[in-house]
Amino acid sequence: MARDERSVTPQSEDFSAWYNEVVFRAELVDRGPVRGSMVIRPYGYRIWELLQADLDGRIKATGHQNAYFPLLIPQSYMQREAEHVEGFAPELFTVTHVGGKELEEPLVIRPTSETIVGEMMAKWISSHRDLPLLLNQWANVLRWEMRPRMFLRTSEFLWQEGHTAHATAADAAAETMLALGLYQDVSVETAALASVPGEKTPRERFAGAERTFTIEAMMRDGRALQAATSHFMGTNFAAVFGITYTGDSGTAELCHTTSWGMTTRMIGAVIMTHGDDKGIVLPPALAPYQVVIVPIGRGEQAETTLSAAAELAATLARAGIRAHVDDRPQVSPGYKFNDWEMRGVPIRLELGLRDLDAGTTLMSHRLSNGRPDGGKEAIPLDAAPDVLAAELAAFQLMLTRRAADFRDDHTAVVDFWPEFVAAVAVGWALALLCGDPACEDDIKAETTATPRCIPLAGEPEQGPCIRCGKPSAYGKRLIFARAY
Ligand SMILES: [Zn+2]
C-alpha cells in the first residue's frame, strides 16, 4: 500500500477526523447496520475485557456482588420517578409489539436499571440485617443517539452499573465516594488518563439524583470527557419503589440508594488521551498485545527467525507479558511496523538472523520521544522477560505523567471573561461561578463550554462569577471546558 493511503489526518489539522479514522484503521470497531450502533471488533473488545477485569476486581474487593437484571422493563416502572422519566424520555427505546401483536403494557429497553433494581431491592430488603445491599451488573444499555461517534456516543453501549442500598444517608454518601475512588484509580493507574474527581452542578446532575459526582479527563485537543459517574440518590428511588427496612423502633424506614457507572466510552478516552499522528497508543495495562515480535528474513531464514520468535513469545507469556508474533508472510516488515504503530502496541521487537547470532533482539517503543537513538535498542534475549517487564512498567508511568503534564499545561486559572473565552478554546478554565443555572446556559451559548465539575481537591475560594459578576456559589473554582 502507498504511504499516502496509510497515513491519517494529523491531529493538529482536524482532531475529530483523526479520531474517526484511527478507530477504524486500528480495527477497534466497525459501523453497525442501524444508525448509531457499533460493532466492537476483537482487538477493541480485548481492550474492554482488560478494563472490565481490572474494574471488576476492584468492585468485588470492596464487597460488591455481580447480578444480572432483565433488558426489558415495564414502562410503568420508568414512569414512577418523575425526574428520571423526564430525563430519559428523548432517548428511550420502547417495545410496543411482540409477534405482530400489540402489547397491553409497552416495555422499555433499559437506558439504565435503577427502576428494575429498585423493584427487586424492595422485595429483598426487610430488616437492617439486609443492609447494605451492594450490587453490580455488567450489561448493555440503549439510549437513542442523534449524533453518534464510535465509543463516545453510540445508541447501544456496554457498561457496569453499581446499585446499592443503605440504612443511612451517611453510609450511602460514603458508598458514592467509594465508587468514585474506584473509578479514579482505574482511570489513572490502568488507563493512564489525566482525570479529576469532582461534583456536578445541579444543572448537570443525573435524572433523579440528589448529588452526582464525576471523573473528568482531558483529551489531547483540550476538551473534557466524563469518564465515569457516581450518584447519591438520597431516598428518591426508595420512596417510589418502597425500598424500606424495619428500624430499631419497629417502624419502616426508607433506604438511601446509590448508582454508579463506567462505560465503553473509556476506550474513546484512552484513544484521545494518548494517540498521535501515527495512530493510537495503548497503556500496557490495556494493550491486547503489550509486545509484538516481527521476525525478519525470507526463505530458510524466515523459518529460523519465526521459530525463534515463537519461542520468545512463549517465554514472555510465561512471565505474564502479552506477546504476539506477526507471522504474516504476505506483508513486509515495514508494513508491519506501521500497522502495529497504528494499533498502539507499546513495544515492538525485531528478530533477524544477525540478532539471533548475537543473542539479542532489537526493541523499539511506540513513543520514542526524547530518546537519542530514536528508541531502538538491542536487548539480550535471555534477559528479555525482565527487561520488557521493566520497560512496560516505565511506559505505563510515562503515559500517566505525560497526560497529567498535558492537562496541567492546558489548564488556566481565570478571573476575567476574555481570559475565560481564550482558555476554553484550547483547554480547561478554573473559574468561579454563581449558582444560577441560567448563567451556565449563557456561558454555554457563548463558548460551548460547560462546568465539568467542582473538583474535590479545590481550595476554598469566593469572589465574583466569571460571567455575571454575582457572588460565587460552591465555595471553590469549577473546571469549565468544551466536552465530549
Ligand atoms: Zn453567574
Short mmCIF file of C-alpha atoms and ligand atoms in Angstrom, two decimals:
data_model
loop_
_atom_site.label_atom_id
_atom_site.label_comp_id
_atom_site.label_asym_id
_atom_site.label_seq_id
_atom_site.Cartn_x
_atom_site.Cartn_y
_atom_site.Cartn_z
CA MET A 1 0.00 0.00 0.00
CA ALA A 2 1.27 3.50 -0.79
CA ARG A 3 2.29 5.69 2.13
CA ASP A 4 -0.50 8.18 1.40
CA GLU A 5 -3.16 5.54 1.85
CA ARG A 6 -1.75 4.53 5.23
CA SER A 7 -1.34 7.93 6.86
CA VAL A 8 -4.14 9.58 8.80
CA THR A 9 -5.32 13.18 9.06
CA PRO A 10 -2.94 14.89 11.53
CA GLN A 11 -4.44 15.71 14.93
CA SER A 12 -3.42 19.35 14.57
CA GLU A 13 -5.34 19.64 11.30
CA ASP A 14 -8.63 18.04 12.39
CA PHE A 15 -8.71 16.13 15.68
CA SER A 16 -12.19 14.83 15.08
CA ALA A 17 -11.29 13.43 11.63
CA TRP A 18 -8.15 11.89 13.13
CA TYR A 19 -10.25 10.10 15.76
CA ASN A 20 -12.81 8.85 13.27
CA GLU A 21 -10.06 7.43 11.07
CA VAL A 22 -7.93 5.70 13.73
CA VAL A 23 -10.77 3.81 15.42
CA PHE A 24 -11.39 2.02 12.11
CA ARG A 25 -7.75 1.74 10.98
CA ALA A 26 -6.73 0.22 14.30
CA GLU A 27 -9.53 -2.34 13.80
CA LEU A 28 -11.23 -1.47 17.06
CA VAL A 29 -14.73 -1.08 15.62
CA ASP A 30 -16.95 -1.21 12.58
CA ARG A 31 -20.26 0.50 11.93
CA GLY A 32 -23.38 -1.48 12.72
CA PRO A 33 -26.25 -1.57 10.21
CA VAL A 34 -28.52 0.51 12.46
CA ARG A 35 -27.65 4.19 12.79
CA GLY A 36 -25.66 4.83 15.95
CA SER A 37 -24.78 1.20 16.52
CA MET A 38 -21.22 -0.09 16.81
CA VAL A 39 -19.60 -3.46 16.22
CA ILE A 40 -16.70 -3.89 18.62
CA ARG A 41 -14.07 -5.95 16.80
CA PRO A 42 -11.88 -8.48 18.65
CA TYR A 43 -8.95 -6.06 19.12
CA GLY A 44 -11.24 -3.39 20.58
CA TYR A 45 -13.19 -5.89 22.65
CA ARG A 46 -9.98 -7.22 24.21
CA ILE A 47 -9.22 -3.69 25.46
CA TRP A 48 -12.69 -3.63 27.03
CA GLU A 49 -12.13 -7.06 28.62
CA LEU A 50 -8.88 -5.90 30.20
CA LEU A 51 -10.53 -2.75 31.56
CA GLN A 52 -13.53 -4.76 32.72
CA ALA A 53 -11.40 -7.37 34.53
CA ASP A 54 -9.47 -4.64 36.32
CA LEU A 55 -12.55 -2.71 37.45
CA ASP A 56 -14.49 -5.90 38.28
CA GLY A 57 -11.68 -6.98 40.62
CA ARG A 58 -11.82 -3.65 42.45
CA ILE A 59 -15.63 -3.76 42.68
CA LYS A 60 -15.58 -7.25 44.19
CA ALA A 61 -12.69 -6.45 46.53
CA THR A 62 -14.86 -3.74 48.12
CA GLY A 63 -17.68 -6.17 48.93
CA HIS A 64 -19.99 -5.83 45.92
CA GLN A 65 -21.54 -8.81 44.16
CA ASN A 66 -22.42 -9.11 40.49
CA ALA A 67 -26.00 -9.87 39.44
CA TYR A 68 -27.98 -9.59 36.23
CA PHE A 69 -31.30 -7.81 35.66
CA PRO A 70 -33.54 -8.05 32.55
CA LEU A 71 -33.10 -5.87 29.46
CA LEU A 72 -36.86 -5.24 29.20
CA ILE A 73 -38.54 -3.07 31.83
CA PRO A 74 -42.29 -2.42 32.19
CA GLN A 75 -42.96 1.14 31.03
CA SER A 76 -44.80 1.88 34.27
CA TYR A 77 -41.55 1.38 36.26
CA MET A 78 -39.83 4.16 34.32
CA GLN A 79 -42.74 6.49 34.95
CA ARG A 80 -42.66 6.24 38.73
CA GLU A 81 -39.78 8.66 39.33
CA ALA A 82 -40.80 11.92 37.61
CA GLU A 83 -37.34 13.43 37.02
CA HIS A 84 -35.95 10.08 35.95
CA VAL A 85 -38.58 9.52 33.24
CA GLU A 86 -38.32 13.10 32.03
CA GLY A 87 -34.52 12.88 31.84
CA PHE A 88 -34.54 9.72 29.75
CA ALA A 89 -37.67 10.24 27.63
CA PRO A 90 -35.91 11.56 24.49
CA GLU A 91 -33.51 8.58 24.38
CA LEU A 92 -35.86 5.75 25.29
CA PHE A 93 -36.48 2.72 23.04
CA THR A 94 -39.97 1.32 23.60
CA VAL A 95 -41.21 -2.11 22.55
CA THR A 96 -44.90 -1.97 21.62
CA HIS A 97 -45.38 -5.21 19.66
CA VAL A 98 -44.45 -8.84 20.16
CA GLY A 99 -45.10 -11.40 17.43
CA GLY A 100 -47.06 -8.79 15.50
CA LYS A 101 -49.49 -8.20 18.38
CA GLU A 102 -49.68 -5.00 20.35
CA LEU A 103 -48.67 -5.33 24.00
CA GLU A 104 -51.11 -4.27 26.71
CA GLU A 105 -48.30 -2.51 28.51
CA PRO A 106 -45.34 -1.33 26.42
CA LEU A 107 -41.85 -2.36 27.54
CA VAL A 108 -38.82 -0.13 27.54
CA ILE A 109 -35.30 -1.30 26.77
CA ARG A 110 -33.16 -0.32 29.76
CA PRO A 111 -31.36 3.00 29.40
CA THR A 112 -30.14 2.27 32.95
CA SER A 113 -31.55 -0.07 35.60
CA GLU A 114 -32.45 1.99 38.69
CA THR A 115 -36.14 1.19 38.33
CA ILE A 116 -35.97 -2.57 37.94
CA VAL A 117 -33.23 -2.87 40.56
CA GLY A 118 -35.33 -0.69 42.87
CA GLU A 119 -38.31 -3.00 42.44
CA MET A 120 -36.18 -6.03 43.39
CA MET A 121 -34.47 -4.26 46.28
CA ALA A 122 -37.88 -3.52 47.76
CA LYS A 123 -38.58 -7.27 47.65
CA TRP A 124 -35.22 -8.38 49.06
CA ILE A 125 -34.72 -5.89 51.89
CA SER A 126 -36.78 -6.14 55.06
CA SER A 127 -34.56 -5.50 58.06
CA HIS A 128 -31.32 -3.61 58.74
CA ARG A 129 -29.59 -7.00 58.59
CA ASP A 130 -30.18 -6.98 54.82
CA LEU A 131 -28.17 -3.76 54.56
CA PRO A 132 -26.06 -2.61 52.95
CA LEU A 133 -27.08 -4.33 49.72
CA LEU A 134 -24.15 -3.94 47.34
CA LEU A 135 -24.91 -4.96 43.74
CA ASN A 136 -23.23 -4.50 40.38
CA GLN A 137 -24.14 -5.66 36.89
CA TRP A 138 -22.23 -5.79 33.61
CA ALA A 139 -24.67 -5.15 30.79
CA ASN A 140 -25.57 -3.29 27.60
CA VAL A 141 -27.97 -0.34 27.62
CA LEU A 142 -29.73 1.57 24.86
CA ARG A 143 -30.11 5.35 24.60
CA TRP A 144 -31.04 6.80 21.22
CA GLU A 145 -28.17 8.96 19.99
CA MET A 146 -28.73 11.77 17.50
CA ARG A 147 -25.04 12.48 16.82
CA PRO A 148 -23.28 9.13 17.15
CA ARG A 149 -19.50 8.76 17.49
CA MET A 150 -17.72 5.45 17.95
CA PHE A 151 -17.21 4.61 21.67
CA LEU A 152 -18.13 8.16 22.76
CA ARG A 153 -21.78 8.27 21.76
CA THR A 154 -23.44 5.14 20.47
CA SER A 155 -27.07 4.16 20.86
CA GLU A 156 -26.05 0.88 22.48
CA PHE A 157 -23.07 0.69 24.79
CA LEU A 158 -21.56 -1.64 27.36
CA TRP A 159 -21.04 -0.69 30.96
CA GLN A 160 -21.22 -1.73 34.56
CA GLU A 161 -23.82 -0.21 36.83
CA GLY A 162 -23.45 -0.41 40.58
CA HIS A 163 -26.64 -0.20 42.65
CA THR A 164 -26.54 -0.11 46.42
CA ALA A 165 -28.96 0.42 49.30
CA HIS A 166 -28.01 1.64 52.79
CA ALA A 167 -29.63 2.33 56.15
CA THR A 168 -28.35 5.89 56.50
CA ALA A 169 -27.62 8.86 54.27
CA ALA A 170 -24.06 8.92 55.60
CA ASP A 171 -23.48 5.30 54.54
CA ALA A 172 -24.86 5.97 51.05
CA ALA A 173 -22.77 9.12 50.73
CA ALA A 174 -19.65 7.15 51.71
CA GLU A 175 -20.53 4.50 49.10
CA THR A 176 -20.92 7.20 46.42
CA MET A 177 -17.40 8.40 47.17
CA LEU A 178 -16.01 4.86 47.37
CA ALA A 179 -17.24 4.13 43.84
CA LEU A 180 -15.85 7.44 42.60
CA GLY A 181 -12.49 6.48 44.12
CA LEU A 182 -12.51 3.13 42.29
CA TYR A 183 -13.09 4.97 39.01
CA GLN A 184 -10.35 7.49 39.66
CA ASP A 185 -7.91 4.65 40.46
CA VAL A 186 -8.77 2.67 37.32
CA SER A 187 -8.65 5.82 35.24
CA VAL A 188 -5.18 6.87 36.43
CA GLU A 189 -3.48 3.56 37.25
CA THR A 190 -4.84 1.44 34.42
CA ALA A 191 -5.95 3.79 31.62
CA ALA A 192 -3.24 6.40 32.41
CA LEU A 193 -5.79 9.22 32.00
CA ALA A 194 -5.44 12.72 33.41
CA SER A 195 -8.73 12.68 35.29
CA VAL A 196 -10.03 14.90 38.06
CA PRO A 197 -12.73 13.77 40.52
CA GLY A 198 -15.39 16.30 41.39
CA GLU A 199 -19.09 17.05 41.78
CA LYS A 200 -21.52 18.12 39.06
CA THR A 201 -23.52 21.33 39.38
CA PRO A 202 -27.29 20.79 39.93
CA ARG A 203 -27.92 21.51 36.24
CA GLU A 204 -25.64 18.62 35.20
CA ARG A 205 -26.98 16.08 37.72
CA PHE A 206 -28.24 12.60 36.80
CA ALA A 207 -32.04 12.43 36.42
CA GLY A 208 -33.38 11.61 39.87
CA ALA A 209 -30.14 12.02 41.84
CA GLU A 210 -29.55 14.34 44.80
CA ARG A 211 -25.84 14.60 44.08
CA THR A 212 -23.78 13.49 41.09
CA PHE A 213 -20.02 13.00 41.13
CA THR A 214 -17.81 12.52 38.11
CA ILE A 215 -14.29 11.99 36.94
CA GLU A 216 -13.41 14.34 34.07
CA ALA A 217 -10.37 13.65 31.90
CA MET A 218 -8.58 15.96 29.47
CA MET A 219 -8.24 14.83 25.86
CA ARG A 220 -5.34 15.91 23.60
CA ASP A 221 -7.49 18.55 21.90
CA GLY A 222 -8.09 20.20 25.28
CA ARG A 223 -11.69 19.01 25.62
CA ALA A 224 -13.02 17.22 28.67
CA LEU A 225 -14.55 13.77 28.71
CA GLN A 226 -16.77 12.50 31.51
CA ALA A 227 -15.19 9.10 32.14
CA ALA A 228 -17.50 7.77 34.89
CA THR A 229 -20.18 9.00 37.29
CA SER A 230 -21.38 8.13 40.80
CA HIS A 231 -24.77 9.22 42.11
CA PHE A 232 -26.18 9.71 45.58
CA MET A 233 -29.94 9.21 45.23
CA GLY A 234 -30.97 10.02 48.79
CA THR A 235 -34.39 8.41 49.32
CA ASN A 236 -35.82 9.40 45.89
CA PHE A 237 -35.88 5.89 44.43
CA ALA A 238 -36.53 4.22 47.79
CA ALA A 239 -39.68 6.31 48.20
CA VAL A 240 -41.18 5.47 44.80
CA PHE A 241 -40.21 1.78 44.83
CA GLY A 242 -40.86 1.18 48.52
CA ILE A 243 -37.31 0.19 49.46
CA THR A 244 -37.64 0.11 53.23
CA TYR A 245 -36.23 -1.67 56.26
CA THR A 246 -37.60 -2.10 59.77
CA GLY A 247 -35.75 0.23 62.11
CA ASP A 248 -35.00 -0.27 65.81
CA SER A 249 -38.34 1.22 66.83
CA GLY A 250 -40.18 -1.24 64.58
CA THR A 251 -41.20 1.39 62.04
CA ALA A 252 -40.49 1.20 58.32
CA GLU A 253 -37.53 3.41 57.32
CA LEU A 254 -36.63 4.42 53.77
CA CYS A 255 -33.29 3.19 52.46
CA HIS A 256 -30.74 5.53 50.89
CA THR A 257 -29.50 4.34 47.49
CA THR A 258 -26.63 4.98 45.08
CA SER A 259 -25.80 4.09 41.49
CA TRP A 260 -22.57 4.42 39.54
CA GLY A 261 -21.31 3.51 36.08
CA MET A 262 -18.31 3.30 33.75
CA THR A 263 -18.77 2.53 30.06
CA THR A 264 -17.07 1.59 26.79
CA ARG A 265 -16.57 5.33 26.25
CA MET A 266 -13.43 4.86 28.38
CA ILE A 267 -11.84 3.31 25.28
CA GLY A 268 -12.52 6.57 23.42
CA ALA A 269 -10.88 8.44 26.31
CA VAL A 270 -7.77 6.25 26.07
CA ILE A 271 -7.51 6.88 22.31
CA MET A 272 -7.96 10.65 22.63
CA THR A 273 -5.58 10.98 25.61
CA HIS A 274 -2.61 9.03 24.27
CA GLY A 275 -2.90 8.81 20.46
CA ASP A 276 -0.77 10.66 17.92
CA ASP A 277 -0.46 11.12 14.15
CA LYS A 278 0.83 7.55 13.77
CA GLY A 279 -2.30 6.07 15.37
CA ILE A 280 -3.50 5.01 18.79
CA VAL A 281 -1.17 4.45 21.77
CA LEU A 282 -2.24 1.91 24.38
CA PRO A 283 -1.15 1.89 28.00
CA PRO A 284 0.43 -1.55 28.64
CA ALA A 285 -2.27 -2.39 31.21
CA LEU A 286 -4.92 -2.23 28.47
CA ALA A 287 -2.91 -3.41 25.45
CA PRO A 288 -4.17 -6.68 23.93
CA TYR A 289 -0.57 -7.18 22.80
CA GLN A 290 1.99 -5.48 25.00
CA VAL A 291 4.83 -6.70 22.78
CA VAL A 292 4.73 -7.60 19.09
CA ILE A 293 7.60 -9.63 17.66
CA VAL A 294 8.38 -9.20 13.97
CA PRO A 295 10.62 -11.94 12.57
CA ILE A 296 12.89 -10.68 9.75
CA GLY A 297 14.11 -12.66 6.72
CA ARG A 298 12.98 -14.62 3.72
CA GLY A 299 13.01 -18.32 2.78
CA GLU A 300 15.04 -20.53 5.10
CA GLN A 301 15.98 -17.52 7.20
CA ALA A 302 12.31 -16.92 7.83
CA GLU A 303 11.85 -20.41 9.25
CA THR A 304 14.69 -19.89 11.71
CA THR A 305 13.62 -16.44 12.86
CA LEU A 306 9.95 -17.40 13.02
CA SER A 307 10.57 -20.34 15.30
CA ALA A 308 12.87 -18.22 17.48
CA ALA A 309 10.14 -15.58 17.65
CA ALA A 310 7.55 -18.17 18.69
CA GLU A 311 9.91 -19.42 21.40
CA LEU A 312 10.48 -15.87 22.66
CA ALA A 313 6.72 -15.21 22.73
CA ALA A 314 6.18 -18.37 24.82
CA THR A 315 8.90 -17.28 27.26
CA LEU A 316 7.30 -13.85 27.58
CA ALA A 317 3.84 -15.37 28.09
CA ARG A 318 5.21 -17.42 30.99
CA ALA A 319 6.45 -14.15 32.51
CA GLY A 320 2.93 -12.71 32.24
CA ILE A 321 3.64 -10.49 29.21
CA ARG A 322 1.05 -10.45 26.40
CA ALA A 323 3.23 -11.07 23.31
CA HIS A 324 2.23 -11.66 19.69
CA VAL A 325 4.26 -12.90 16.74
CA ASP A 326 3.38 -11.17 13.47
CA ASP A 327 3.98 -14.09 11.09
CA ARG A 328 2.04 -12.72 8.11
CA PRO A 329 4.15 -13.82 5.12
CA GLN A 330 2.41 -11.58 2.59
CA VAL A 331 3.41 -8.21 4.06
CA SER A 332 6.81 -6.59 4.59
CA PRO A 333 8.38 -5.83 7.99
CA GLY A 334 7.97 -2.11 7.21
CA TYR A 335 4.24 -2.57 6.70
CA LYS A 336 4.03 -4.50 9.98
CA PHE A 337 5.90 -1.76 11.86
CA ASN A 338 3.45 0.88 10.62
CA ASP A 339 0.47 -1.37 11.31
CA TRP A 340 1.40 -2.01 14.94
CA GLU A 341 2.19 1.68 15.42
CA MET A 342 -1.33 2.45 14.17
CA ARG A 343 -2.73 -0.16 16.58
CA GLY A 344 -0.86 1.28 19.54
CA VAL A 345 1.33 -1.65 20.64
CA PRO A 346 3.70 -0.32 23.37
CA ILE A 347 6.83 -2.30 22.40
CA ARG A 348 7.99 -3.88 19.15
CA LEU A 349 10.78 -6.43 18.83
CA GLU A 350 12.60 -7.23 15.60
CA LEU A 351 14.29 -10.59 15.30
CA GLY A 352 16.66 -11.25 12.38
CA LEU A 353 19.43 -13.82 11.86
CA ARG A 354 22.13 -11.35 12.86
CA ASP A 355 20.23 -10.58 16.09
CA LEU A 356 19.88 -14.31 16.80
CA ASP A 357 23.62 -14.87 16.26
CA ALA A 358 24.35 -12.06 18.71
CA GLY A 359 21.75 -13.43 21.18
CA THR A 360 19.80 -10.17 21.07
CA THR A 361 16.58 -8.64 19.74
CA LEU A 362 16.02 -5.05 18.61
CA MET A 363 13.49 -3.25 20.81
CA SER A 364 11.61 -0.08 19.92
CA HIS A 365 8.90 1.83 21.80
CA ARG A 366 5.65 3.17 20.39
CA LEU A 367 6.68 6.59 21.68
CA SER A 368 10.38 7.15 21.14
CA ASN A 369 10.12 10.83 22.12
CA GLY A 370 13.29 12.20 23.57
CA ARG A 371 15.41 9.10 23.11
CA PRO A 372 18.66 9.96 21.31
CA ASP A 373 18.74 6.63 19.46
CA GLY A 374 15.20 7.12 18.20
CA GLY A 375 14.10 4.47 20.62
CA LYS A 376 15.80 1.40 19.13
CA GLU A 377 17.93 -0.69 21.43
CA ALA A 378 19.39 -4.22 21.28
CA ILE A 379 18.47 -6.25 24.37
CA PRO A 380 19.82 -9.71 25.31
CA LEU A 381 17.30 -12.48 24.58
CA ASP A 382 17.94 -14.30 27.83
CA ALA A 383 17.12 -11.15 29.84
CA ALA A 384 14.10 -10.21 27.68
CA PRO A 385 11.31 -11.03 30.21
CA ASP A 386 12.86 -8.87 32.95
CA VAL A 387 13.88 -6.06 30.63
CA LEU A 388 10.46 -5.92 28.96
CA ALA A 389 8.53 -6.07 32.25
CA ALA A 390 10.53 -3.06 33.44
CA GLU A 391 10.13 -1.25 30.09
CA LEU A 392 6.35 -1.81 30.10
CA ALA A 393 6.03 -0.51 33.66
CA ALA A 394 8.08 2.57 32.70
CA PHE A 395 5.96 3.10 29.57
CA GLN A 396 2.76 2.98 31.63
CA LEU A 397 4.12 5.55 34.09
CA MET A 398 5.42 7.78 31.31
CA LEU A 399 1.94 7.89 29.72
CA THR A 400 0.33 8.76 33.06
CA ARG A 401 2.81 11.60 33.67
CA ARG A 402 2.60 12.87 30.11
CA ALA A 403 -1.20 13.05 30.32
CA ALA A 404 -1.09 14.85 33.69
CA ASP A 405 1.52 17.33 32.41
CA PHE A 406 -0.54 18.00 29.30
CA ARG A 407 -3.63 18.65 31.44
CA ASP A 408 -1.75 20.99 33.77
CA ASP A 409 -0.17 22.87 30.83
CA HIS A 410 -3.63 23.36 29.31
CA THR A 411 -5.46 24.47 32.45
CA ALA A 412 -5.66 28.17 33.28
CA VAL A 413 -6.90 29.96 36.41
CA VAL A 414 -9.01 32.83 35.07
CA ASP A 415 -10.81 35.80 36.64
CA PHE A 416 -11.90 37.78 33.57
CA TRP A 417 -14.28 36.85 30.76
CA PRO A 418 -11.86 37.33 27.80
CA GLU A 419 -9.32 35.05 29.55
CA PHE A 420 -12.07 32.52 30.11
CA VAL A 421 -13.02 32.50 26.42
CA ALA A 422 -9.36 32.07 25.42
CA ALA A 423 -8.79 29.28 27.96
CA VAL A 424 -11.75 27.10 26.98
CA ALA A 425 -10.81 27.43 23.30
CA VAL A 426 -7.66 25.36 23.94
CA GLY A 427 -8.16 23.63 27.29
CA TRP A 428 -9.70 23.96 30.72
CA ALA A 429 -10.52 27.08 32.71
CA LEU A 430 -10.69 27.18 36.52
CA ALA A 431 -13.20 29.89 37.37
CA LEU A 432 -15.77 30.98 39.93
CA LEU A 433 -19.47 30.60 39.16
CA CYS A 434 -22.71 31.85 40.69
CA GLY A 435 -25.35 29.23 41.42
CA ASP A 436 -27.78 30.36 38.70
CA PRO A 437 -28.44 27.66 36.04
CA ALA A 438 -29.33 30.44 33.56
CA CYS A 439 -25.76 31.71 33.87
CA GLU A 440 -24.46 28.21 32.92
CA ASP A 441 -26.77 28.29 29.88
CA ASP A 442 -25.43 31.71 28.94
CA ILE A 443 -21.79 30.55 29.21
CA LYS A 444 -22.60 27.50 27.10
CA ALA A 445 -24.36 29.60 24.44
CA GLU A 446 -21.37 31.98 24.22
CA THR A 447 -18.48 29.47 24.30
CA THR A 448 -19.98 25.92 24.11
CA ALA A 449 -18.10 25.29 27.39
CA THR A 450 -19.90 23.84 30.41
CA PRO A 451 -18.94 23.41 34.06
CA ARG A 452 -17.43 19.93 34.10
CA CYS A 453 -17.09 19.60 37.86
CA ILE A 454 -16.38 21.22 41.20
CA PRO A 455 -13.05 19.48 41.90
CA LEU A 456 -12.94 17.64 45.23
CA ALA A 457 -9.38 18.85 45.80
CA GLY A 458 -10.10 22.53 45.01
CA GLU A 459 -9.02 25.19 47.52
CA PRO A 460 -11.77 27.20 49.25
CA GLU A 461 -12.33 30.47 47.39
CA GLN A 462 -15.03 33.14 46.97
CA GLY A 463 -15.43 36.00 44.52
CA PRO A 464 -17.47 37.31 41.59
CA CYS A 465 -18.96 34.89 39.00
CA ILE A 466 -16.81 34.75 35.83
CA ARG A 467 -19.81 35.59 33.67
CA CYS A 468 -22.31 37.75 35.58
CA GLY A 469 -20.26 39.10 38.50
CA LYS A 470 -22.74 37.96 41.16
CA PRO A 471 -21.23 36.28 44.27
CA SER A 472 -19.88 32.80 43.60
CA ALA A 473 -21.53 29.65 44.91
CA TYR A 474 -19.91 26.24 45.57
CA GLY A 475 -17.06 27.70 47.69
CA LYS A 476 -14.34 26.95 45.14
CA ARG A 477 -13.40 27.23 41.47
CA LEU A 478 -15.04 24.94 38.91
CA ILE A 479 -13.47 23.30 35.87
CA PHE A 480 -15.01 24.61 32.66
CA ALA A 481 -14.38 23.03 29.25
CA ARG A 482 -15.85 22.07 25.96
CA ALA A 483 -16.74 18.42 26.37
CA TYR A 484 -17.38 15.16 24.54
ZN ZN B 1 -23.18 33.96 37.05
#
